[in-house]
Amino acid sequence: MLPVDRASNADPARAADGGRADDADLIEALRKSDEAAYRALVDRHSATLLRLASMYLSNEEVAADVVQETWIGVLQGIDRFEERSSLKTWICRILVNKAKTAAQHEGRTITFSDLGDGELVPAVGPERFHDQGPNRGKWSIAPQAWDRPEERLLSKEARAVVERAIAALPANQRLTITMRDIEDLSSADTCSALGISEGNQRLLLHRARSRVRAALEAYFSDVTDAP
Amino acid sequence: MTWKDPLGRIARGRRRRAAPAVSDGGELTCQELVELVTDYLEGALSADDRHRFEAHLDGCGGCRAYLDQMRETILAAGGAAGADLDPAMRQRLMDSFRDWRSSRDV
Ligand SMILES: [Zn+2]
């Protein structure tokens, strides 16, 4: 049976990120009740799903229940899945719907109607720019290139800085940066799963990335200033 | 100390497509550029705005460093992924599968 062999040799769910053709094999396998294909999908996506569910729900057990319900929903819906979106997006959308419903029961809701913080929070504080004269709007304290970023951003400390900065974001910014930059969903997939416009999504992403950058800049300048 | 929404870009961002970021066709300032970085990286700027953005970069080391930092930030966020699934949770999800398969086989 071909799908089983594929699933045991490689990780077909990982390949699914590459395109719809790989999705098609997985969908076909799931429809045939192929356990290996399901296990590969579960291993690939469940940590993501749990992370997303936790953003809607404060109770960890409820979040875990929502992830389980999501997989049951995937299995029950796979025969009817029309493949208008990628498999991963479809799964995320099921999760988001179930998490929203559960959050309503918990009395928590996240709305995308506002940005989660003030309307005009700049990406970089105004104190970094000249505020008058011919240089108005130019850097007064320009960013310095980070030293060996590719190496140092992988350090435990830098990762902790990123994780803390993301955890501190307003919920809708956190969801957006998580889907786009951590889980690597496309812009269209993120909008579709969250039910927001492209413009709103870009703005949330912009706010979120700007804050994480600022946290990393502070981290790099501390390290650089140290003797 | 005033910070202005660079030419109304944020207000416009809540609607849909990119109207020109610089309505008068003038040069971008650094303070304006940093608000356009995400639109630039997402390919959402108009051809004119993209040209102005890149023209500013050519002459501004501070903004080039800023853009590099934003790219590095995106890569760093990607490195935050990868929590493993708790084995008990995995077992639970596999049990759901077996329940589903037996209900399907009937
Ligand atoms: Zn500049």
PDB file of N, CA, C and O in Angstrom, chain A residues 83-157:
ATOM      1  N   GLU A  83     -10.258  20.869  -0.732  1.00  0.00           N
ATOM      2  CA  GLU A  83      -8.904  21.246  -1.143  1.00  0.00           C
ATOM      3  C   GLU A  83      -8.822  22.619  -1.794  1.00  0.00           C
ATOM      4  O   GLU A  83      -8.013  22.844  -2.681  1.00  0.00           O
ATOM      5  N   ARG A  84      -9.686  23.524  -1.337  1.00  0.00           N
ATOM      6  CA  ARG A  84      -9.560  24.902  -1.823  1.00  0.00           C
ATOM      7  C   ARG A  84      -8.444  25.631  -1.082  1.00  0.00           C
ATOM      8  O   ARG A  84      -7.955  26.645  -1.528  1.00  0.00           O
ATOM      9  N   SER A  85      -8.076  25.122   0.088  1.00  0.00           N
ATOM     10  CA  SER A  85      -6.926  25.676   0.805  1.00  0.00           C
ATOM     11  C   SER A  85      -5.959  24.528   1.064  1.00  0.00           C
ATOM     12  O   SER A  85      -6.283  23.376   0.805  1.00  0.00           O
ATOM     13  N   SER A  86      -4.773  24.857   1.593  1.00  0.00           N
ATOM     14  CA  SER A  86      -3.839  23.784   1.932  1.00  0.00           C
ATOM     15  C   SER A  86      -4.405  23.007   3.126  1.00  0.00           C
ATOM     16  O   SER A  86      -5.249  23.514   3.876  1.00  0.00           O
ATOM     17  N   LEU A  87      -3.927  21.800   3.277  1.00  0.00           N
ATOM     18  CA  LEU A  87      -4.376  20.955   4.386  1.00  0.00           C
ATOM     19  C   LEU A  87      -4.086  21.633   5.730  1.00  0.00           C
ATOM     20  O   LEU A  87      -4.922  21.658   6.632  1.00  0.00           O
ATOM     21  N   LYS A  88      -2.892  22.203   5.834  1.00  0.00           N
ATOM     22  CA  LYS A  88      -2.500  22.844   7.089  1.00  0.00           C
ATOM     23  C   LYS A  88      -3.438  24.014   7.427  1.00  0.00           C
ATOM     24  O   LYS A  88      -3.852  24.169   8.571  1.00  0.00           O
ATOM     25  N   THR A  89      -3.775  24.802   6.433  1.00  0.00           N
ATOM     26  CA  THR A  89      -4.695  25.920   6.666  1.00  0.00           C
ATOM     27  C   THR A  89      -6.057  25.427   7.100  1.00  0.00           C
ATOM     28  O   THR A  89      -6.681  25.971   8.012  1.00  0.00           O
ATOM     29  N   TRP A  90      -6.517  24.390   6.416  1.00  0.00           N
ATOM     30  CA  TRP A  90      -7.824  23.833   6.749  1.00  0.00           C
ATOM     31  C   TRP A  90      -7.831  23.352   8.205  1.00  0.00           C
ATOM     32  O   TRP A  90      -8.756  23.632   8.973  1.00  0.00           O
ATOM     33  N   ILE A  91      -6.775  22.660   8.596  1.00  0.00           N
ATOM     34  CA  ILE A  91      -6.675  22.155   9.970  1.00  0.00           C
ATOM     35  C   ILE A  91      -6.632  23.331  10.957  1.00  0.00           C
ATOM     36  O   ILE A  91      -7.332  23.329  11.977  1.00  0.00           O
ATOM     37  N   CYS A  92      -5.845  24.333  10.641  1.00  0.00           N
ATOM     38  CA  CYS A  92      -5.769  25.516  11.526  1.00  0.00           C
ATOM     39  C   CYS A  92      -7.126  26.205  11.645  1.00  0.00           C
ATOM     40  O   CYS A  92      -7.500  26.696  12.706  1.00  0.00           O
ATOM     41  N   ARG A  93      -7.853  26.241  10.541  1.00  0.00           N
ATOM     42  CA  ARG A  93      -9.151  26.916  10.579  1.00  0.00           C
ATOM     43  C   ARG A  93     -10.130  26.149  11.471  1.00  0.00           C
ATOM     44  O   ARG A  93     -10.909  26.739  12.218  1.00  0.00           O
ATOM     45  N   ILE A  94     -10.089  24.832  11.391  1.00  0.00           N
ATOM     46  CA  ILE A  94     -10.939  24.028  12.281  1.00  0.00           C
ATOM     47  C   ILE A  94     -10.578  24.324  13.736  1.00  0.00           C
ATOM     48  O   ILE A  94     -11.440  24.541  14.592  1.00  0.00           O
ATOM     49  N   LEU A  95      -9.266  24.364  13.995  1.00  0.00           N
ATOM     50  CA  LEU A  95      -8.798  24.645  15.360  1.00  0.00           C
ATOM     51  C   LEU A  95      -9.293  26.013  15.836  1.00  0.00           C
ATOM     52  O   LEU A  95      -9.815  26.137  16.943  1.00  0.00           O
ATOM     53  N   VAL A  96      -9.113  27.022  14.992  1.00  0.00           N
ATOM     54  CA  VAL A  96      -9.491  28.387  15.393  1.00  0.00           C
ATOM     55  C   VAL A  96     -10.982  28.451  15.706  1.00  0.00           C
ATOM     56  O   VAL A  96     -11.396  29.032  16.715  1.00  0.00           O
ATOM     57  N   ASN A  97     -11.802  27.820  14.867  1.00  0.00           N
ATOM     58  CA  ASN A  97     -13.251  27.826  15.127  1.00  0.00           C
ATOM     59  C   ASN A  97     -13.594  27.151  16.441  1.00  0.00           C
ATOM     60  O   ASN A  97     -14.399  27.657  17.230  1.00  0.00           O
ATOM     61  N   LYS A  98     -12.973  26.004  16.687  1.00  0.00           N
ATOM     62  CA  LYS A  98     -13.279  25.290  17.932  1.00  0.00           C
ATOM     63  C   LYS A  98     -12.745  26.052  19.141  1.00  0.00           C
ATOM     64  O   LYS A  98     -13.388  26.103  20.191  1.00  0.00           O
ATOM     65  N   ALA A  99     -11.575  26.657  18.980  1.00  0.00           N
ATOM     66  CA  ALA A  99     -10.991  27.419  20.097  1.00  0.00           C
ATOM     67  C   ALA A  99     -11.842  28.641  20.427  1.00  0.00           C
ATOM     68  O   ALA A  99     -12.043  28.975  21.596  1.00  0.00           O
ATOM     69  N   LYS A 100     -12.369  29.292  19.376  1.00  0.00           N
ATOM     70  CA  LYS A 100     -13.220  30.460  19.611  1.00  0.00           C
ATOM     71  C   LYS A 100     -14.475  30.072  20.372  1.00  0.00           C
ATOM     72  O   LYS A 100     -14.899  30.779  21.290  1.00  0.00           O
ATOM     73  N   THR A 101     -15.074  28.958  19.958  1.00  0.00           N
ATOM     74  CA  THR A 101     -16.276  28.489  20.647  1.00  0.00           C
ATOM     75  C   THR A 101     -15.977  28.180  22.109  1.00  0.00           C
ATOM     76  O   THR A 101     -16.709  28.592  23.014  1.00  0.00           O
ATOM     77  N   ALA A 102     -14.870  27.479  22.337  1.00  0.00           N
ATOM     78  CA  ALA A 102     -14.507  27.139  23.714  1.00  0.00           C
ATOM     79  C   ALA A 102     -14.198  28.399  24.520  1.00  0.00           C
ATOM     80  O   ALA A 102     -14.523  28.487  25.708  1.00  0.00           O
ATOM     81  N   ALA A 103     -13.576  29.381  23.864  1.00  0.00           N
ATOM     82  CA  ALA A 103     -13.234  30.628  24.566  1.00  0.00           C
ATOM     83  C   ALA A 103     -14.490  31.384  24.982  1.00  0.00           C
ATOM     84  O   ALA A 103     -14.526  32.027  26.035  1.00  0.00           O
ATOM     85  N   GLN A 104     -15.536  31.294  24.148  1.00  0.00           N
ATOM     86  CA  GLN A 104     -16.793  31.934  24.522  1.00  0.00           C
ATOM     87  C   GLN A 104     -17.365  31.305  25.792  1.00  0.00           C
ATOM     88  O   GLN A 104     -17.864  32.009  26.662  1.00  0.00           O
ATOM     89  N   HIS A 105     -17.225  29.986  25.879  1.00  0.00           N
ATOM     90  CA  HIS A 105     -17.681  29.315  27.102  1.00  0.00           C
ATOM     91  C   HIS A 105     -16.859  29.755  28.294  1.00  0.00           C
ATOM     92  O   HIS A 105     -17.347  29.851  29.403  1.00  0.00           O
ATOM     93  N   GLU A 106     -15.566  30.014  28.038  1.00  0.00           N
ATOM     94  CA  GLU A 106     -14.682  30.483  29.113  1.00  0.00           C
ATOM     95  C   GLU A 106     -14.895  31.967  29.405  1.00  0.00           C
ATOM     96  O   GLU A 106     -14.303  32.507  30.323  1.00  0.00           O
ATOM     97  N   GLY A 107     -15.675  32.618  28.553  1.00  0.00           N
ATOM     98  CA  GLY A 107     -15.901  34.046  28.751  1.00  0.00           C
ATOM     99  C   GLY A 107     -14.764  34.910  28.236  1.00  0.00           C
ATOM    100  O   GLY A 107     -14.616  36.058  28.623  1.00  0.00           O
ATOM    101  N   ARG A 108     -13.929  34.334  27.357  1.00  0.00           N
ATOM    102  CA  ARG A 108     -12.840  35.117  26.770  1.00  0.00           C
ATOM    103  C   ARG A 108     -13.058  35.233  25.274  1.00  0.00           C
ATOM    104  O   ARG A 108     -13.407  34.264  24.634  1.00  0.00           O
ATOM    105  N   THR A 109     -12.827  36.381  24.730  1.00  0.00           N
ATOM    106  CA  THR A 109     -12.882  36.495  23.278  1.00  0.00           C
ATOM    107  C   THR A 109     -11.758  37.387  22.800  1.00  0.00           C
ATOM    108  O   THR A 109     -11.364  38.338  23.457  1.00  0.00           O
ATOM    109  N   ILE A 110     -11.237  37.038  21.642  1.00  0.00           N
ATOM    110  CA  ILE A 110     -10.258  37.897  20.991  1.00  0.00           C
ATOM    111  C   ILE A 110     -10.934  38.473  19.761  1.00  0.00           C
ATOM    112  O   ILE A 110     -11.458  37.729  18.944  1.00  0.00           O
ATOM    113  N   THR A 111     -10.956  39.759  19.665  1.00  0.00           N
ATOM    114  CA  THR A 111     -11.538  40.346  18.455  1.00  0.00           C
ATOM    115  C   THR A 111     -10.434  41.010  17.658  1.00  0.00           C
ATOM    116  O   THR A 111      -9.448  41.492  18.205  1.00  0.00           O
ATOM    117  N   PHE A 112     -10.619  41.007  16.364  1.00  0.00           N
ATOM    118  CA  PHE A 112      -9.638  41.631  15.496  1.00  0.00           C
ATOM    119  C   PHE A 112     -10.077  43.027  15.091  1.00  0.00           C
ATOM    120  O   PHE A 112      -9.500  43.638  14.221  1.00  0.00           O
ATOM    121  N   SER A 113     -11.134  43.516  15.726  1.00  0.00           N
ATOM    122  CA  SER A 113     -11.622  44.828  15.323  1.00  0.00           C
ATOM    123  C   SER A 113     -10.681  45.932  15.779  1.00  0.00           C
ATOM    124  O   SER A 113     -10.615  46.988  15.182  1.00  0.00           O
ATOM    125  N   ASP A 114      -9.915  45.681  16.831  1.00  0.00           N
ATOM    126  CA  ASP A 114      -8.903  46.675  17.176  1.00  0.00           C
ATOM    127  C   ASP A 114      -7.529  46.021  17.110  1.00  0.00           C
ATOM    128  O   ASP A 114      -7.419  44.818  16.909  1.00  0.00           O
ATOM    129  N   LEU A 115      -6.513  46.801  17.254  1.00  0.00           N
ATOM    130  CA  LEU A 115      -5.164  46.297  17.038  1.00  0.00           C
ATOM    131  C   LEU A 115      -4.522  45.771  18.304  1.00  0.00           C
ATOM    132  O   LEU A 115      -3.414  45.283  18.296  1.00  0.00           O
ATOM    133  N   GLY A 116      -5.231  45.878  19.394  1.00  0.00           N
ATOM    134  CA  GLY A 116      -4.695  45.329  20.622  1.00  0.00           C
ATOM    135  C   GLY A 116      -3.843  46.323  21.390  1.00  0.00           C
ATOM    136  O   GLY A 116      -3.425  46.061  22.489  1.00  0.00           O
ATOM    137  N   ASP A 117      -3.563  47.455  20.771  1.00  0.00           N
ATOM    138  CA  ASP A 117      -2.893  48.514  21.519  1.00  0.00           C
ATOM    139  C   ASP A 117      -3.299  49.834  20.887  1.00  0.00           C
ATOM    140  O   ASP A 117      -4.180  49.881  20.042  1.00  0.00           O
ATOM    141  N   GLY A 118      -2.690  50.897  21.293  1.00  0.00           N
ATOM    142  CA  GLY A 118      -3.066  52.219  20.787  1.00  0.00           C
ATOM    143  C   GLY A 118      -2.990  52.259  19.271  1.00  0.00           C
ATOM    144  O   GLY A 118      -2.296  51.486  18.648  1.00  0.00           O
ATOM    145  N   GLU A 119      -3.708  53.187  18.707  1.00  0.00           N
ATOM    146  CA  GLU A 119      -3.777  53.273  17.254  1.00  0.00           C
ATOM    147  C   GLU A 119      -2.436  53.631  16.632  1.00  0.00           C
ATOM    148  O   GLU A 119      -2.099  53.195  15.561  1.00  0.00           O
ATOM    149  N   LEU A 120      -1.669  54.465  17.298  1.00  0.00           N
ATOM    150  CA  LEU A 120      -0.467  54.994  16.663  1.00  0.00           C
ATOM    151  C   LEU A 120       0.792  54.646  17.456  1.00  0.00           C
ATOM    152  O   LEU A 120       1.505  55.510  17.914  1.00  0.00           O
ATOM    153  N   VAL A 121       1.012  53.372  17.610  1.00  0.00           N
ATOM    154  CA  VAL A 121       2.253  52.957  18.251  1.00  0.00           C
ATOM    155  C   VAL A 121       3.310  52.839  17.157  1.00  0.00           C
ATOM    156  O   VAL A 121       3.178  52.015  16.264  1.00  0.00           O
ATOM    157  N   PRO A 122       4.344  53.679  17.188  1.00  0.00           N
ATOM    158  CA  PRO A 122       5.326  53.606  16.103  1.00  0.00           C
ATOM    159  C   PRO A 122       6.204  52.365  16.214  1.00  0.00           C
ATOM    160  O   PRO A 122       6.373  51.805  17.294  1.00  0.00           O
ATOM    161  N   ALA A 123       6.755  51.950  15.060  1.00  0.00           N
ATOM    162  CA  ALA A 123       7.656  50.804  15.033  1.00  0.00           C
ATOM    163  C   ALA A 123       8.923  51.107  15.821  1.00  0.00           C
ATOM    164  O   ALA A 123       9.504  50.225  16.457  1.00  0.00           O
ATOM    165  N   VAL A 124       9.340  52.352  15.778  1.00  0.00           N
ATOM    166  CA  VAL A 124      10.548  52.793  16.475  1.00  0.00           C
ATOM    167  C   VAL A 124      10.201  54.094  17.197  1.00  0.00           C
ATOM    168  O   VAL A 124       9.550  54.965  16.617  1.00  0.00           O
ATOM    169  N   GLY A 125      10.598  54.196  18.424  1.00  0.00           N
ATOM    170  CA  GLY A 125      10.240  55.373  19.224  1.00  0.00           C
ATOM    171  C   GLY A 125      10.736  56.676  18.608  1.00  0.00           C
ATOM    172  O   GLY A 125      11.790  56.708  17.974  1.00  0.00           O
ATOM    173  N   PRO A 126       9.961  57.761  18.787  1.00  0.00           N
ATOM    174  CA  PRO A 126      10.309  59.053  18.176  1.00  0.00           C
ATOM    175  C   PRO A 126      11.644  59.614  18.672  1.00  0.00           C
ATOM    176  O   PRO A 126      12.260  60.430  17.998  1.00  0.00           O
ATOM    177  N   GLU A 127      12.085  59.138  19.841  1.00  0.00           N
ATOM    178  CA  GLU A 127      13.355  59.658  20.385  1.00  0.00           C
ATOM    179  C   GLU A 127      14.560  59.231  19.550  1.00  0.00           C
ATOM    180  O   GLU A 127      15.648  59.749  19.711  1.00  0.00           O
ATOM    181  N   ARG A 128      14.334  58.265  18.636  1.00  0.00           N
ATOM    182  CA  ARG A 128      15.449  57.806  17.797  1.00  0.00           C
ATOM    183  C   ARG A 128      15.647  58.678  16.559  1.00  0.00           C
ATOM    184  O   ARG A 128      16.574  58.449  15.774  1.00  0.00           O
ATOM    185  N   PHE A 129      14.729  59.643  16.336  1.00  0.00           N
ATOM    186  CA  PHE A 129      14.799  60.449  15.118  1.00  0.00           C
ATOM    187  C   PHE A 129      14.925  61.932  15.465  1.00  0.00           C
ATOM    188  O   PHE A 129      14.458  62.370  16.518  1.00  0.00           O
ATOM    189  N   HIS A 130      15.540  62.688  14.577  1.00  0.00           N
ATOM    190  CA  HIS A 130      15.532  64.146  14.713  1.00  0.00           C
ATOM    191  C   HIS A 130      14.091  64.635  14.588  1.00  0.00           C
ATOM    192  O   HIS A 130      13.363  64.167  13.705  1.00  0.00           O
ATOM    193  N   ASP A 131      13.703  65.531  15.464  1.00  0.00           N
ATOM    194  CA  ASP A 131      12.304  65.971  15.388  1.00  0.00           C
ATOM    195  C   ASP A 131      12.175  67.383  14.837  1.00  0.00           C
ATOM    196  O   ASP A 131      11.080  67.925  14.791  1.00  0.00           O
ATOM    197  N   GLN A 132      13.273  67.987  14.436  1.00  0.00           N
ATOM    198  CA  GLN A 132      13.157  69.293  13.787  1.00  0.00           C
ATOM    199  C   GLN A 132      14.369  69.563  12.911  1.00  0.00           C
ATOM    200  O   GLN A 132      15.318  68.785  12.904  1.00  0.00           O
ATOM    201  N   GLY A 133      14.308  70.663  12.198  1.00  0.00           N
ATOM    202  CA  GLY A 133      15.432  71.080  11.362  1.00  0.00           C
ATOM    203  C   GLY A 133      15.498  70.297  10.064  1.00  0.00           C
ATOM    204  O   GLY A 133      14.595  69.518   9.759  1.00  0.00           O
ATOM    205  N   PRO A 134      16.562  70.497   9.320  1.00  0.00           N
ATOM    206  CA  PRO A 134      16.672  69.866   7.996  1.00  0.00           C
ATOM    207  C   PRO A 134      16.754  68.339   8.081  1.00  0.00           C
ATOM    208  O   PRO A 134      16.441  67.649   7.105  1.00  0.00           O
ATOM    209  N   ASN A 135      17.171  67.809   9.237  1.00  0.00           N
ATOM    210  CA  ASN A 135      17.276  66.352   9.384  1.00  0.00           C
ATOM    211  C   ASN A 135      16.022  65.719   9.977  1.00  0.00           C
ATOM    212  O   ASN A 135      16.027  64.551  10.356  1.00  0.00           O
ATOM    213  N   ARG A 136      14.970  66.469  10.076  1.00  0.00           N
ATOM    214  CA  ARG A 136      13.739  65.969  10.663  1.00  0.00           C
ATOM    215  C   ARG A 136      13.349  64.638  10.020  1.00  0.00           C
ATOM    216  O   ARG A 136      13.317  64.503   8.791  1.00  0.00           O
ATOM    217  N   GLY A 137      13.075  63.633  10.888  1.00  0.00           N
ATOM    218  CA  GLY A 137      12.681  62.322  10.372  1.00  0.00           C
ATOM    219  C   GLY A 137      13.859  61.409  10.055  1.00  0.00           C
ATOM    220  O   GLY A 137      13.661  60.240   9.773  1.00  0.00           O
ATOM    221  N   LYS A 138      15.081  61.921  10.123  1.00  0.00           N
ATOM    222  CA  LYS A 138      16.248  61.036   9.947  1.00  0.00           C
ATOM    223  C   LYS A 138      16.677  60.475  11.296  1.00  0.00           C
ATOM    224  O   LYS A 138      16.419  61.074  12.341  1.00  0.00           O
ATOM    225  N   TRP A 139      17.366  59.363  11.250  1.00  0.00           N
ATOM    226  CA  TRP A 139      17.858  58.759  12.483  1.00  0.00           C
ATOM    227  C   TRP A 139      18.723  59.755  13.255  1.00  0.00           C
ATOM    228  O   TRP A 139      19.628  60.357  12.686  1.00  0.00           O
ATOM    229  N   SER A 140      18.474  59.895  14.543  1.00  0.00           N
ATOM    230  CA  SER A 140      19.440  60.584  15.393  1.00  0.00           C
ATOM    231  C   SER A 140      20.298  59.524  16.100  1.00  0.00           C
ATOM    232  O   SER A 140      21.477  59.722  16.346  1.00  0.00           O
ATOM    233  N   ILE A 141      19.680  58.402  16.423  1.00  0.00           N
ATOM    234  CA  ILE A 141      20.416  57.250  16.958  1.00  0.00           C
ATOM    235  C   ILE A 141      20.128  56.089  16.010  1.00  0.00           C
ATOM    236  O   ILE A 141      19.126  55.387  16.144  1.00  0.00           O
ATOM    237  N   ALA A 142      20.985  55.903  15.032  1.00  0.00           N
ATOM    238  CA  ALA A 142      20.729  54.898  14.000  1.00  0.00           C
ATOM    239  C   ALA A 142      20.994  53.492  14.534  1.00  0.00           C
ATOM    240  O   ALA A 142      21.827  53.313  15.414  1.00  0.00           O
ATOM    241  N   PRO A 143      20.247  52.493  14.008  1.00  0.00           N
ATOM    242  CA  PRO A 143      20.522  51.111  14.414  1.00  0.00           C
ATOM    243  C   PRO A 143      21.916  50.678  13.963  1.00  0.00           C
ATOM    244  O   PRO A 143      22.372  51.096  12.908  1.00  0.00           O
ATOM    245  N   GLN A 144      22.554  49.881  14.779  1.00  0.00           N
ATOM    246  CA  GLN A 144      23.853  49.319  14.439  1.00  0.00           C
ATOM    247  C   GLN A 144      23.652  47.876  14.000  1.00  0.00           C
ATOM    248  O   GLN A 144      22.904  47.144  14.637  1.00  0.00           O
ATOM    249  N   ALA A 145      24.351  47.495  12.932  1.00  0.00           N
ATOM    250  CA  ALA A 145      24.234  46.103  12.485  1.00  0.00           C
ATOM    251  C   ALA A 145      24.570  45.173  13.640  1.00  0.00           C
ATOM    252  O   ALA A 145      25.505  45.428  14.395  1.00  0.00           O
ATOM    253  N   TRP A 146      23.773  44.122  13.784  1.00  0.00           N
ATOM    254  CA  TRP A 146      24.026  43.164  14.861  1.00  0.00           C
ATOM    255  C   TRP A 146      25.243  42.329  14.515  1.00  0.00           C
ATOM    256  O   TRP A 146      25.462  41.963  13.351  1.00  0.00           O
ATOM    257  N   ASP A 147      25.993  42.005  15.562  1.00  0.00           N
ATOM    258  CA  ASP A 147      27.224  41.251  15.394  1.00  0.00           C
ATOM    259  C   ASP A 147      26.921  39.751  15.250  1.00  0.00           C
ATOM    260  O   ASP A 147      26.246  39.185  16.112  1.00  0.00           O
ATOM    261  N   ARG A 148      27.371  39.140  14.188  1.00  0.00           N
ATOM    262  CA  ARG A 148      27.202  37.696  13.928  1.00  0.00           C
ATOM    263  C   ARG A 148      25.773  37.216  14.248  1.00  0.00           C
ATOM    264  O   ARG A 148      25.583  36.298  15.046  1.00  0.00           O
ATOM    265  N   PRO A 149      24.785  37.835  13.639  1.00  0.00           N
ATOM    266  CA  PRO A 149      23.398  37.515  14.034  1.00  0.00           C
ATOM    267  C   PRO A 149      23.019  36.052  13.795  1.00  0.00           C
ATOM    268  O   PRO A 149      22.359  35.446  14.635  1.00  0.00           O
ATOM    269  N   GLU A 150      23.460  35.495  12.659  1.00  0.00           N
ATOM    270  CA  GLU A 150      22.985  34.141  12.314  1.00  0.00           C
ATOM    271  C   GLU A 150      23.400  33.137  13.379  1.00  0.00           C
ATOM    272  O   GLU A 150      22.697  32.180  13.667  1.00  0.00           O
ATOM    273  N   GLU A 151      24.560  33.420  13.994  1.00  0.00           N
ATOM    274  CA  GLU A 151      25.061  32.535  15.033  1.00  0.00           C
ATOM    275  C   GLU A 151      24.388  32.850  16.367  1.00  0.00           C
ATOM    276  O   GLU A 151      23.897  31.973  17.065  1.00  0.00           O
ATOM    277  N   ARG A 152      24.332  34.145  16.690  1.00  0.00           N
ATOM    278  CA  ARG A 152      23.906  34.508  18.036  1.00  0.00           C
ATOM    279  C   ARG A 152      22.396  34.456  18.225  1.00  0.00           C
ATOM    280  O   ARG A 152      21.923  34.275  19.351  1.00  0.00           O
ATOM    281  N   LEU A 153      21.649  34.584  17.129  1.00  0.00           N
ATOM    282  CA  LEU A 153      20.198  34.502  17.280  1.00  0.00           C
ATOM    283  C   LEU A 153      19.752  33.088  17.630  1.00  0.00           C
ATOM    284  O   LEU A 153      18.638  32.864  18.071  1.00  0.00           O
ATOM    285  N   LEU A 154      20.651  32.127  17.400  1.00  0.00           N
ATOM    286  CA  LEU A 154      20.318  30.741  17.744  1.00  0.00           C
ATOM    287  C   LEU A 154      20.616  30.422  19.202  1.00  0.00           C
ATOM    288  O   LEU A 154      20.284  29.345  19.676  1.00  0.00           O
ATOM    289  N   SER A 155      21.264  31.359  19.905  1.00  0.00           N
ATOM    290  CA  SER A 155      21.615  31.076  21.295  1.00  0.00           C
ATOM    291  C   SER A 155      20.352  30.975  22.149  1.00  0.00           C
ATOM    292  O   SER A 155      19.302  31.515  21.806  1.00  0.00           O
ATOM    293  N   LYS A 156      20.504  30.290  23.260  1.00  0.00           N
ATOM    294  CA  LYS A 156      19.386  30.117  24.180  1.00  0.00           C
ATOM    295  C   LYS A 156      18.860  31.466  24.676  1.00  0.00           C
ATOM    296  O   LYS A 156      17.663  31.684  24.770  1.00  0.00           O
ATOM    297  N   GLU A 157      19.801  32.363  24.970  1.00  0.00           N
ATOM    298  CA  GLU A 157      19.404  33.679  25.495  1.00  0.00           C
ATOM    299  C   GLU A 157      18.580  34.448  24.473  1.00  0.00           C
ATOM    300  O   GLU A 157      17.548  35.013  24.813  1.00  0.00           O
TER     301      GLU A 157
END
